[in-house]
């Protein structure tokens, strides 16, 4: 009887230990996924409080990029080729903004938006945003030399503006970290009015 009880306790402890390990692994996966979607500080606040408090930032540099004649070129590509091409560009953009400690906000079609100075404020966010934009432009120009138009080669327009924004998390089922304000609209207009292959910078960013 003692032997059976000891064996039962041993198996139970092993089961509990394995279950805890599985739970920790899955929790780590969930945490990593959340931190991949949201800024680390924001993800931490969401896990601890169940919600994220919206914040106003007085000085943030917003960057928009967009591909010239994307719809026209995309219509000539097979679906798989189009996705592969956009993924190639945006994956490199991700690496560039990570290099300069900037925050990716979102992508909308062929538009890529990121910002500096949020959620962690810094004095040199405008400079970092400019350096990242230059790296993006260099990368796009390099790709142009190696790819034909019908292989998903694009020209890029980049608009940059510095100003106040409100940042927060929206959504219940799919969380999204976003920013709002006139500064965002100005950055978008700077991009749309920019000459392809150039970086359009506002006066406030320049200063």
XYZ file of C-alpha atoms in Angstrom:
207
model
C 0.000 0.000 0.000
C 2.825 2.381 0.914
C 4.562 1.561 -2.353
C 1.395 2.262 -4.361
C 0.864 5.551 -2.499
C 4.472 6.592 -3.105
C 4.174 5.737 -6.814
C 0.900 7.659 -7.056
C 2.420 10.742 -5.409
C 5.471 10.518 -7.674
C 3.313 10.364 -10.814
C 1.108 13.191 -9.550
C 4.126 15.410 -8.862
C 5.566 14.641 -12.298
C 2.210 15.522 -13.913
C 2.004 18.809 -11.967
C 5.592 19.659 -12.879
C 4.989 18.974 -16.586
C 1.755 20.977 -16.507
C 3.509 23.950 -14.910
C 6.239 23.779 -17.537
C 3.682 23.733 -20.361
C 1.793 26.663 -18.801
C 4.990 28.707 -18.443
C 5.987 27.999 -22.052
C 2.556 29.036 -23.346
C 2.532 32.128 -21.125
C 5.948 33.106 -22.503
C 4.629 32.688 -26.047
C 1.606 34.861 -25.243
C 3.809 37.537 -23.616
C 6.196 37.563 -26.581
C 3.278 37.872 -29.011
C 1.767 40.761 -27.038
C 5.114 42.568 -26.887
C 5.474 42.063 -30.634
C 2.137 43.818 -31.182
C 2.491 46.565 -28.560
C 5.416 48.550 -27.137
C 6.978 46.639 -24.221
C 5.942 49.236 -21.614
C 2.393 49.315 -22.987
C 2.143 45.519 -23.043
C 3.332 45.389 -19.436
C 0.698 47.918 -18.361
C -2.012 45.973 -20.187
C -1.019 42.723 -18.456
C -0.858 44.338 -15.009
C -3.955 46.572 -15.176
C -6.054 45.026 -17.917
C -6.142 48.364 -19.764
C -3.817 51.070 -21.054
C -4.102 54.741 -20.145
C -3.925 57.089 -23.122
C -0.937 59.436 -23.023
C -0.252 62.829 -24.569
C 3.255 63.484 -25.849
C 4.326 67.041 -26.629
C 7.087 66.135 -29.087
C 6.992 63.060 -31.314
C 8.409 62.563 -34.811
C 6.027 60.766 -37.166
C 7.167 59.139 -40.401
C 5.004 57.907 -43.285
C 6.334 55.944 -46.242
C 4.372 55.050 -49.342
C 5.195 53.394 -52.669
C 4.684 55.363 -55.888
C 2.142 53.832 -58.315
C 1.737 50.821 -56.044
C -1.733 49.887 -57.336
C -0.611 50.053 -60.974
C 2.467 47.886 -60.386
C 0.637 45.507 -58.032
C -1.979 44.773 -60.707
C 0.768 43.208 -62.848
C 1.966 40.843 -60.099
C 0.598 37.499 -58.990
C -0.819 37.574 -55.426
C 2.096 35.580 -54.056
C 4.656 37.814 -55.770
C 2.957 40.945 -54.447
C 2.914 39.726 -50.845
C 6.500 38.514 -51.101
C 7.636 41.888 -52.449
C 5.846 43.964 -49.782
C 7.064 41.612 -47.052
C 10.645 42.013 -48.276
C 10.414 45.806 -47.993
C 8.541 45.963 -44.705
C 10.724 43.332 -43.040
C 13.767 45.481 -43.801
C 11.930 48.598 -42.586
C 11.272 46.735 -39.317
C 14.991 46.060 -38.905
C 15.862 49.690 -39.604
C 13.477 51.216 -37.063
C 14.591 48.669 -34.468
C 18.183 49.752 -35.109
C 17.257 53.332 -34.171
C 14.924 52.425 -31.253
C 11.860 53.760 -33.031
C 8.289 52.471 -32.739
C 6.406 50.862 -35.613
C 2.808 52.078 -35.491
C 1.095 50.248 -38.345
C 0.954 49.398 -42.032
C -2.020 50.249 -44.238
C -1.727 48.600 -47.633
C 1.591 49.835 -48.982
C 1.906 52.616 -46.381
C 4.285 52.111 -43.440
C 4.065 54.368 -40.387
C 6.499 54.685 -37.493
C 7.408 57.254 -34.845
C 10.178 58.376 -32.529
C 9.815 59.665 -28.986
C 7.089 57.236 -27.904
C 6.379 55.513 -25.629
C 9.818 56.309 -24.177
C 10.606 59.968 -24.706
C 14.014 61.058 -25.932
C 15.754 64.246 -27.031
C 17.042 62.896 -30.351
C 13.911 61.257 -31.784
C 13.831 63.625 -34.799
C 17.434 62.800 -35.682
C 16.818 59.060 -35.329
C 13.727 59.298 -37.519
C 15.696 61.113 -40.214
C 18.505 58.545 -40.102
C 15.976 55.716 -40.364
C 14.276 57.425 -43.313
C 17.638 57.760 -45.082
C 18.366 54.062 -44.505
C 14.932 53.157 -45.886
C 15.540 55.284 -48.977
C 18.982 53.719 -49.487
C 17.491 50.221 -49.203
C 14.715 50.971 -51.701
C 17.230 52.423 -54.168
C 19.425 49.331 -53.801
C 16.463 47.079 -54.555
C 15.690 49.139 -57.672
C 19.080 48.165 -59.088
C 18.425 44.443 -58.641
C 14.717 44.069 -59.425
C 12.610 44.884 -62.476
C 9.323 46.773 -62.184
C 7.311 43.611 -62.895
C 9.160 41.890 -60.030
C 7.856 44.312 -57.443
C 10.310 47.199 -57.638
C 8.990 50.449 -56.207
C 9.898 54.082 -55.676
C 9.188 55.398 -52.184
C 7.908 58.703 -50.831
C 8.665 59.657 -47.222
C 7.062 62.406 -45.129
C 8.251 63.439 -41.649
C 6.744 65.833 -39.100
C 7.417 66.537 -35.421
C 4.689 67.637 -33.019
C 2.287 66.625 -30.230
C 0.225 63.421 -30.394
C -2.054 61.306 -28.239
C -1.105 57.619 -28.028
C -3.132 54.691 -26.779
C -4.440 51.187 -27.351
C -7.732 50.519 -29.115
C -9.698 47.335 -29.667
C -10.847 44.415 -27.540
C -10.249 41.303 -29.628
C -7.268 42.627 -31.586
C -5.210 45.220 -29.768
C -3.709 48.068 -31.752
C -1.287 50.747 -30.541
C -2.018 53.953 -32.409
C -1.421 57.709 -32.344
C -3.748 60.611 -33.160
C -3.580 64.348 -33.725
C -2.897 67.031 -36.318
C 0.771 66.017 -36.314
C -0.170 62.641 -37.790
C -2.260 64.290 -40.511
C 0.560 66.710 -41.374
C 3.083 63.851 -41.683
C 0.667 62.002 -43.987
C 0.215 65.106 -46.182
C 3.974 65.620 -46.341
C 4.336 62.062 -47.621
C 1.539 62.345 -50.202
C 2.972 65.602 -51.592
C 6.545 64.315 -51.609
C 8.501 63.651 -54.785
C 9.270 59.958 -55.278
C 12.742 59.041 -54.087
C 12.835 61.984 -51.684
C 12.240 62.719 -47.987
C 9.825 65.590 -47.262
C 10.582 67.157 -43.865
C 8.469 69.732 -42.013
C 9.883 72.915 -40.527
C 9.390 71.663 -36.958
C 11.345 68.473 -37.685
C 14.083 70.513 -39.362
C 14.342 72.778 -36.320
